[in-house]
PDB file of C-alpha atoms in Angstrom:
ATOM      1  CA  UNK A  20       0.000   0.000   0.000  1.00  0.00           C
ATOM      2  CA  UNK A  21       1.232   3.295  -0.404  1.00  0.00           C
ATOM      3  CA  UNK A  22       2.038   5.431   2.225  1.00  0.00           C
ATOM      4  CA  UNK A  23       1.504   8.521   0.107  1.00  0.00           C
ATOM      5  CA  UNK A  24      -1.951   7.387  -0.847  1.00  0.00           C
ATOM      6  CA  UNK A  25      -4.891   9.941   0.852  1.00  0.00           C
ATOM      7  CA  UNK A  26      -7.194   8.572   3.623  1.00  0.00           C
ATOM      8  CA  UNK A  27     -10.431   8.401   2.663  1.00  0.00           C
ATOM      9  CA  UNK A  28     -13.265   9.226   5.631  1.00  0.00           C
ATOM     10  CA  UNK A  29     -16.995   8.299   4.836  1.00  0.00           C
ATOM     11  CA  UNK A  30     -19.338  10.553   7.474  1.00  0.00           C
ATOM     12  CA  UNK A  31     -22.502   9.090   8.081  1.00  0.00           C
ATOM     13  CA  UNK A  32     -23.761  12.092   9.820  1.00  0.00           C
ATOM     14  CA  UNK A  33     -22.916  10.808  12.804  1.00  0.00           C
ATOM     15  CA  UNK A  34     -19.783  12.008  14.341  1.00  0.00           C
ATOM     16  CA  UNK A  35     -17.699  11.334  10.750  1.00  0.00           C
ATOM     17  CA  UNK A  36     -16.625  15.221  11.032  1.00  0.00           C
ATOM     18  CA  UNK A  37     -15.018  14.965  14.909  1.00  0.00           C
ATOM     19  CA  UNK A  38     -13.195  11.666  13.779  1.00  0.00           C
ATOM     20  CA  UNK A  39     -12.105  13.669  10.490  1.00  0.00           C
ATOM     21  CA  UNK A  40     -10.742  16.714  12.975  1.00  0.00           C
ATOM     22  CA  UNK A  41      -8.991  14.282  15.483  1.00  0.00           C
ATOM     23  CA  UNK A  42      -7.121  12.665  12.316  1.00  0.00           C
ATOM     24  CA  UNK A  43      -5.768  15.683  11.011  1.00  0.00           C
ATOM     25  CA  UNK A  44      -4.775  16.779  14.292  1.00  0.00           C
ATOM     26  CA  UNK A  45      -3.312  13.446  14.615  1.00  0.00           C
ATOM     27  CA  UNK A  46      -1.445  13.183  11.155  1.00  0.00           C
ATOM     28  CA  UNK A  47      -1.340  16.557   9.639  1.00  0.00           C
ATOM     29  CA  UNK A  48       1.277  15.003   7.188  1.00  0.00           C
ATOM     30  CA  UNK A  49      -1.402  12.855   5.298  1.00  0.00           C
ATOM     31  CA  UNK A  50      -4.387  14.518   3.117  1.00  0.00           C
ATOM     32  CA  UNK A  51      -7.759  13.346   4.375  1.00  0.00           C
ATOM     33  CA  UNK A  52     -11.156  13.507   1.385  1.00  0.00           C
ATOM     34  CA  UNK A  53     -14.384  13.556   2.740  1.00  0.00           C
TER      35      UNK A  53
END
């Protein structure tokens, strides 16, 4: 797998945006689509 490769977060409506925020402030090196 690539380590370059973007994380991909699927929100449900239910809490997908405060797990989105906690991994960016986690790995603010890796690009995160919604």
């Amino acid at each position: 797998m690539d380590a370059r490769a973007p994380i991909g977060v699927f929100d449900s409506g239910v809490g997908g945006l405060t797990v989105l925020r906690a991994l960016r402030a986690a790995l603010p090196w890796r690009e995160f689509h919604l």
